[in-house]
Tab-separated table of C-alpha atoms in Angstrom:
chain	number	residue	atom	x	y	z
M	1	MET	CA	206.243	85.650	-129.794
M	2	PHE	CA	208.529	83.328	-131.675
M	3	ASN	CA	205.803	82.593	-134.269
M	4	ALA	CA	204.209	86.097	-134.303
M	5	PRO	CA	203.629	87.713	-137.720
M	6	SER	CA	206.242	90.263	-138.760
M	7	ILE	CA	205.704	93.951	-139.665
M	8	GLY	CA	207.377	95.719	-142.559
M	9	ARG	CA	210.453	94.490	-144.446
M	10	PRO	CA	212.774	92.030	-142.698
M	11	LYS	CA	216.574	92.381	-142.829
M	12	VAL	CA	218.725	89.372	-143.778
M	13	LEU	CA	222.342	89.631	-142.603
M	14	ILE	CA	225.366	87.438	-143.290
M	15	THR	CA	227.300	87.095	-140.008
M	16	THR	CA	230.537	85.589	-141.324
M	17	SER	CA	233.653	87.843	-141.356
M	18	PRO	CA	233.822	90.841	-141.552
M	19	PHE	CA	230.397	91.080	-139.849
M	20	SER	CA	230.746	92.391	-136.219
M	21	PHE	CA	228.329	91.381	-133.539
M	22	PHE	CA	229.832	94.131	-131.338
M	23	ARG	CA	228.685	96.793	-133.745
M	24	PHE	CA	225.393	95.008	-134.250
M	25	ALA	CA	224.885	95.066	-130.464
M	26	GLU	CA	225.373	98.825	-130.434
M	27	LYS	CA	222.283	99.183	-132.563
M	28	HIS	CA	220.395	97.182	-129.893
M	29	GLN	CA	221.117	99.192	-126.762
M	30	ASN	CA	224.419	97.298	-126.084
M	31	SER	CA	222.355	94.727	-124.166
M	32	LEU	CA	224.680	92.420	-122.211
M	33	PRO	CA	222.364	89.409	-122.339
M	34	LEU	CA	222.040	89.889	-126.078
M	35	LYS	CA	225.852	89.973	-126.423
M	36	ARG	CA	226.021	86.720	-124.465
M	37	ILE	CA	223.558	85.155	-126.878
M	38	PHE	CA	225.624	86.390	-129.865
M	39	SER	CA	228.674	84.697	-128.263
M	40	ILE	CA	226.740	81.406	-127.988
M	41	MET	CA	225.652	81.752	-131.648
M	42	ARG	CA	229.301	82.216	-132.666
M	43	LYS	CA	230.167	78.949	-130.905
M	44	GLN	CA	227.458	77.247	-132.956
M	45	ASN	CA	228.894	78.581	-136.227
M	46	VAL	CA	226.184	81.075	-137.028
M	47	ALA	CA	226.312	82.152	-140.629
M	48	SER	CA	223.290	84.418	-141.034
M	49	LEU	CA	220.457	86.049	-139.109
M	50	VAL	CA	217.083	87.575	-139.900
M	51	GLU	CA	215.869	90.714	-138.127
M	52	GLU	CA	212.044	91.258	-138.057
M	53	THR	CA	209.767	93.700	-136.285
M	54	ILE	CA	206.810	91.833	-134.843
M	55	HIS	CA	203.452	92.408	-133.182
M	56	PRO	CA	203.156	91.895	-129.382
M	57	ASN	CA	201.097	88.991	-128.036
M	58	ASP	CA	198.578	89.097	-125.174
M	59	GLU	CA	201.161	88.269	-122.511
M	60	PHE	CA	203.370	91.167	-123.620
M	61	SER	CA	200.400	93.479	-123.681
M	62	GLN	CA	199.563	92.542	-120.091
M	63	GLU	CA	203.084	93.439	-119.007
M	64	ILE	CA	202.791	96.837	-120.808
M	65	GLN	CA	199.540	97.588	-118.874
M	66	ALA	CA	201.273	96.641	-115.641
M	67	LEU	CA	204.232	98.972	-116.481
M	68	GLU	CA	201.883	101.848	-117.346
M	69	LYS	CA	200.166	101.456	-113.991
M	70	LYS	CA	203.430	101.178	-112.082
M	71	LEU	CA	205.049	104.066	-113.808
M	72	SER	CA	201.877	106.162	-113.917
M	73	SER	CA	202.729	106.871	-117.513
M	74	GLU	CA	201.437	105.863	-120.936
M	75	LEU	CA	203.408	103.890	-123.476
M	76	THR	CA	204.509	106.155	-126.353
M	77	ASN	CA	206.611	103.799	-128.446
M	78	ASN	CA	207.125	100.046	-128.614
M	79	ASN	CA	209.771	98.299	-130.742
M	80	ILE	CA	209.842	94.533	-130.614
M	81	ILE	CA	212.537	92.896	-132.721
M	82	ARG	CA	212.840	89.154	-133.428
M	83	LEU	CA	216.339	87.868	-134.353
M	84	THR	CA	216.524	84.386	-135.811
M	85	PHE	CA	219.889	82.653	-136.278
M	86	PHE	CA	221.010	80.091	-138.839
M	87	ASN	CA	224.157	78.052	-139.434
M	88	ILE	CA	223.923	78.516	-143.224
M	89	ASP	CA	223.851	81.470	-145.521
M	90	ILE	CA	220.146	81.766	-146.168
M	91	LYS	CA	220.744	84.472	-148.827
M	92	LYS	CA	222.716	81.906	-150.835
M	93	PHE	CA	220.469	78.900	-150.228
M	94	GLY	CA	217.089	80.619	-150.043
M	95	ILE	CA	214.674	80.297	-147.099
M	96	GLU	CA	212.742	77.584	-148.985
M	97	ASN	CA	215.831	75.336	-148.760
M	98	VAL	CA	216.485	75.943	-145.027
M	99	HIS	CA	215.513	73.069	-142.645
M	100	ASN	CA	214.977	72.730	-138.920
M	101	ARG	CA	218.573	71.568	-138.423
M	102	HIS	CA	219.867	74.892	-139.712
M	103	CYS	CA	217.888	77.034	-137.208
M	104	LEU	CA	220.009	77.859	-134.073
M	105	GLY	CA	217.369	79.842	-132.111
M	106	SER	CA	215.522	83.061	-131.879
M	107	VAL	CA	215.508	86.190	-129.614
M	108	ILE	CA	212.797	88.641	-128.854
M	109	PHE	CA	214.351	91.998	-127.929
M	110	ARG	CA	212.206	94.946	-126.818
M	111	VAL	CA	212.579	98.635	-126.226
M	112	SER	CA	209.449	100.236	-124.690
M	113	ARG	CA	209.341	104.010	-124.140
M	114	PHE	CA	206.919	105.849	-121.856
M	115	ALA	CA	205.666	109.422	-121.662
M	116	ASN	CA	207.608	110.182	-118.531
M	117	GLY	CA	210.906	109.425	-120.311
M	118	LYS	CA	211.316	105.937	-118.806
M	119	LYS	CA	212.767	103.334	-121.199
M	120	VAL	CA	212.419	99.589	-120.635
M	121	LYS	CA	214.804	97.453	-122.658
M	122	ASN	CA	215.494	93.722	-122.228
M	123	VAL	CA	215.682	90.337	-123.901
M	124	TYR	CA	211.989	89.634	-123.403
M	125	GLU	CA	212.530	85.923	-124.270
M	126	ALA	CA	214.815	83.713	-126.216
M	127	VAL	CA	215.218	80.102	-127.199
M	128	ILE	CA	218.583	78.588	-127.979
M	129	ARG	CA	218.953	75.239	-129.750
M	130	GLN	CA	219.915	72.287	-127.648
M	131	ARG	CA	223.664	72.015	-127.928
M	132	ARG	CA	226.642	70.149	-126.590
M	133	LEU	CA	229.806	72.149	-126.305
M	134	ILE	CA	233.026	71.031	-124.502
M	135	ASN	CA	232.186	70.435	-120.801
M	136	ASN	CA	228.859	72.186	-121.314
M	137	TYR	CA	225.530	70.373	-121.746
M	138	VAL	CA	222.042	71.635	-121.251
M	139	HIS	CA	219.700	68.916	-120.061
M	140	CYS	CA	216.513	70.917	-119.775
M	141	PHE	CA	214.810	71.870	-122.998
M	142	ALA	CA	211.502	71.901	-124.755
M	143	LYS	CA	210.184	71.971	-128.309
M	144	TYR	CA	209.473	75.334	-129.955
M	145	GLN	CA	208.104	76.582	-133.247
M	146	ILE	CA	209.807	79.624	-134.702
M	147	LYS	CA	208.481	81.706	-137.554
M	148	CYS	CA	210.985	83.401	-139.831
M	149	LEU	CA	210.324	84.915	-143.260
M	150	ASN	CA	206.823	83.340	-143.079
M	151	LYS	CA	208.311	79.842	-142.714
M	152	ASN	CA	207.993	77.718	-139.555
M	153	PHE	CA	210.906	75.881	-137.913
M	154	ASN	CA	210.757	73.400	-135.102
M	155	ILE	CA	213.681	73.042	-132.717
M	156	LYS	CA	214.585	71.594	-129.319
M	157	ALA	CA	215.797	74.518	-127.240
M	158	SER	CA	216.325	75.957	-123.834
M	159	TYR	CA	214.469	79.078	-122.795
M	160	PHE	CA	215.729	82.371	-121.452
M	161	CYS	CA	214.018	85.591	-120.318
M	162	GLN	CA	215.254	88.771	-118.679
M	163	GLN	CA	213.404	90.637	-115.932
M	164	ASN	CA	212.351	94.237	-116.554
M	165	SER	CA	213.170	95.136	-112.877
M	166	ILE	CA	210.011	97.225	-112.526
M	167	THR	CA	207.013	94.857	-112.459
M	168	ASN	CA	209.051	91.621	-112.440
M	169	VAL	CA	212.408	90.708	-110.951
M	170	CYS	CA	214.833	87.763	-110.796
M	171	ALA	CA	212.351	85.436	-109.079
M	172	HIS	CA	209.721	85.996	-111.813
M	173	ALA	CA	212.237	85.381	-114.661
M	174	SER	CA	213.709	82.246	-112.869
M	175	LEU	CA	210.187	80.786	-112.392
M	176	LYS	CA	209.274	81.487	-115.952
M	177	MET	CA	212.433	79.949	-117.237
M	178	ILE	CA	212.127	76.664	-115.368
M	179	SER	CA	208.408	76.371	-116.136
M	180	HIS	CA	209.252	76.102	-119.815
M	181	CYS	CA	211.176	72.938	-118.894
M	182	PHE	CA	207.897	71.481	-117.687
M	183	LYS	CA	206.226	71.790	-121.131
M	184	LYS	CA	206.958	68.060	-121.693
M	185	LEU	CA	204.789	67.391	-118.641
M	186	ASN	CA	201.921	69.409	-120.076
M	187	VAL	CA	202.431	72.209	-117.597
M	188	LYS	CA	201.650	75.692	-118.929
M	189	PRO	CA	204.590	78.078	-118.645
M	190	PHE	CA	204.247	80.826	-116.066
M	191	ASN	CA	203.151	84.310	-117.014
M	192	TYR	CA	204.705	87.341	-115.166
M	193	GLU	CA	201.340	88.977	-114.377
M	194	GLU	CA	199.707	85.693	-113.441
M	195	ILE	CA	202.526	85.231	-110.864
M	196	ASN	CA	201.838	88.747	-109.500
M	197	LYS	CA	198.059	88.070	-109.255
M	198	ILE	CA	198.601	84.862	-107.266
M	199	ILE	CA	201.079	86.524	-104.888
M	200	THR	CA	198.911	89.579	-104.139
M	201	LYS	CA	195.844	87.334	-103.654
M	202	GLU	CA	197.533	84.845	-101.340
M	203	PHE	CA	199.899	87.153	-99.418
M	204	LYS	CA	198.325	90.398	-98.153
M	205	ASN	CA	200.278	93.629	-98.466
M	206	SER	CA	202.922	91.891	-100.597
M	207	LYS	CA	204.783	93.657	-103.352
M	208	PRO	CA	205.955	91.022	-105.760
M	209	GLU	CA	207.766	93.610	-107.912
M	210	GLU	CA	210.196	94.077	-105.021
M	211	GLY	CA	211.034	90.406	-104.857
M	212	LEU	CA	209.486	87.082	-103.864
M	213	THR	CA	210.082	85.140	-100.649
M	214	VAL	CA	210.848	81.422	-100.592
M	215	GLU	CA	207.345	80.773	-99.347
M	216	GLN	CA	205.883	82.792	-102.229
M	217	ILE	CA	208.027	80.943	-104.783
M	218	ALA	CA	206.903	77.630	-103.350
M	219	LYS	CA	203.247	78.700	-103.691
M	220	ILE	CA	203.736	79.428	-107.330
M	221	LEU	CA	205.530	76.161	-107.979
M	222	LYS	CA	202.756	74.161	-106.227
M	223	THR	CA	200.196	75.457	-108.809
M	224	THR	CA	201.890	73.039	-111.294
M	225	ASP	CA	200.787	70.036	-109.114
M	226	LEU	CA	204.321	68.683	-109.507
M	227	GLU	CA	206.357	67.336	-106.644
M	228	ILE	CA	208.593	70.111	-105.366
M	229	LYS	CA	211.652	69.491	-103.188
M	230	GLY	CA	213.518	72.245	-101.336
M	231	HIS	CA	216.464	72.507	-98.981
M	232	CYS	CA	217.390	75.365	-96.651
M	233	TYR	CA	221.065	75.432	-95.720
M	234	GLU	CA	220.675	78.195	-93.144
M	235	LYS	CA	218.315	76.115	-91.065
M	236	LYS	CA	219.961	72.695	-91.508
M	237	LYS	CA	223.501	73.999	-91.046
M	238	VAL	CA	224.690	71.829	-93.949
M	239	PRO	CA	228.119	72.661	-95.521
M	240	PRO	CA	227.319	75.128	-98.288
M	241	TYR	CA	229.246	73.286	-100.976
M	242	GLU	CA	226.827	70.364	-100.798
M	243	PHE	CA	224.131	72.309	-102.729
M	244	GLN	CA	226.057	71.374	-105.861
M	245	GLN	CA	225.314	67.698	-105.278
M	246	LEU	CA	221.589	68.271	-104.942
M	247	ILE	CA	221.453	70.551	-108.023
M	248	TYR	CA	223.534	68.042	-110.012
M	249	SER	CA	221.145	65.131	-109.353
M	250	ALA	CA	218.165	67.130	-110.327
M	251	VAL	CA	219.598	68.542	-113.546
M	252	GLU	CA	221.052	65.161	-114.565
M	253	SER	CA	217.478	63.806	-114.268
M	254	GLY	CA	216.293	66.375	-116.748
M	255	PHE	CA	214.647	68.724	-114.339
M	256	PRO	CA	215.614	72.318	-113.559
M	257	ALA	CA	216.574	73.689	-110.114
M	258	LEU	CA	216.412	77.082	-108.451
M	259	LEU	CA	219.358	78.436	-106.438
M	260	ALA	CA	218.597	81.233	-104.043
M	261	PHE	CA	221.431	83.015	-102.186
M	262	LYS	CA	222.566	86.343	-100.748
M	263	THR	CA	225.099	88.555	-102.513
M	264	LEU	CA	228.070	90.254	-100.863
M	265	GLY	CA	225.807	93.240	-100.411
M	266	ASN	CA	223.344	90.995	-98.381
M	267	GLU	CA	220.790	91.245	-101.107
M	268	GLY	CA	218.688	88.213	-102.117
M	269	HIS	CA	218.980	86.736	-105.567
M	270	ILE	CA	217.771	83.618	-107.355
M	271	VAL	CA	218.916	81.905	-110.583
M	272	PRO	CA	217.649	78.833	-112.502
M	273	VAL	CA	220.048	75.929	-113.149
M	274	ILE	CA	219.315	73.915	-116.308
M	275	GLY	CA	222.663	72.354	-117.230
């Protein structure tokens, strides 16, 4: 939804001192992922941002339908905010004088409320400009077009999304994130509900919203027709530290990796590695 049309009047904010991202975060549900993105923007010398309310796209609407079915409750209110960041004061220079190099990224933050009182809030998706900080380099990125104040900006960026923990979980978000790195190979990024349809069709009695198995994740990845390589340390009895070597070689080649593990509470978790 980075190039979706906006609704109503946008807000242009100057983010240099004394502006506080902590106070700004309080107006957006104190979202921890959003705070982390604000921190990254600070490191990239953000000078201003634009806050716009936008229309949902078809993919978002599909997720809402799935949430209504899962929660057995109708949507009562939907607030979708797009935050776009710049390294110059766009009030001073004017949006017509802002170029691609000035755009640092964009975030889609949503708060959806349902009739039963349930509230779903998350960073639905975000793109952050390709950057090189000290000892920190993101290898996996794609090209994105961002609309802001009715002007289009094109940037190379890495993609992030946050699970809603009801109809999609960490495996869905991880698959979606790495699929955006395949855009340069003409592979269509994954859609949450498309993932669920494939899983429920191929694996009887499965409940993808409760988590995906390694076999199910592999099935989704194979739909890309790309060569997929996997390693299981439990079966091969390989020293656990060696996973870093495999991930390093993949990421250095410009391809993402998925790392699945168990937490101290013996719960499964999976994260994407892109840098």
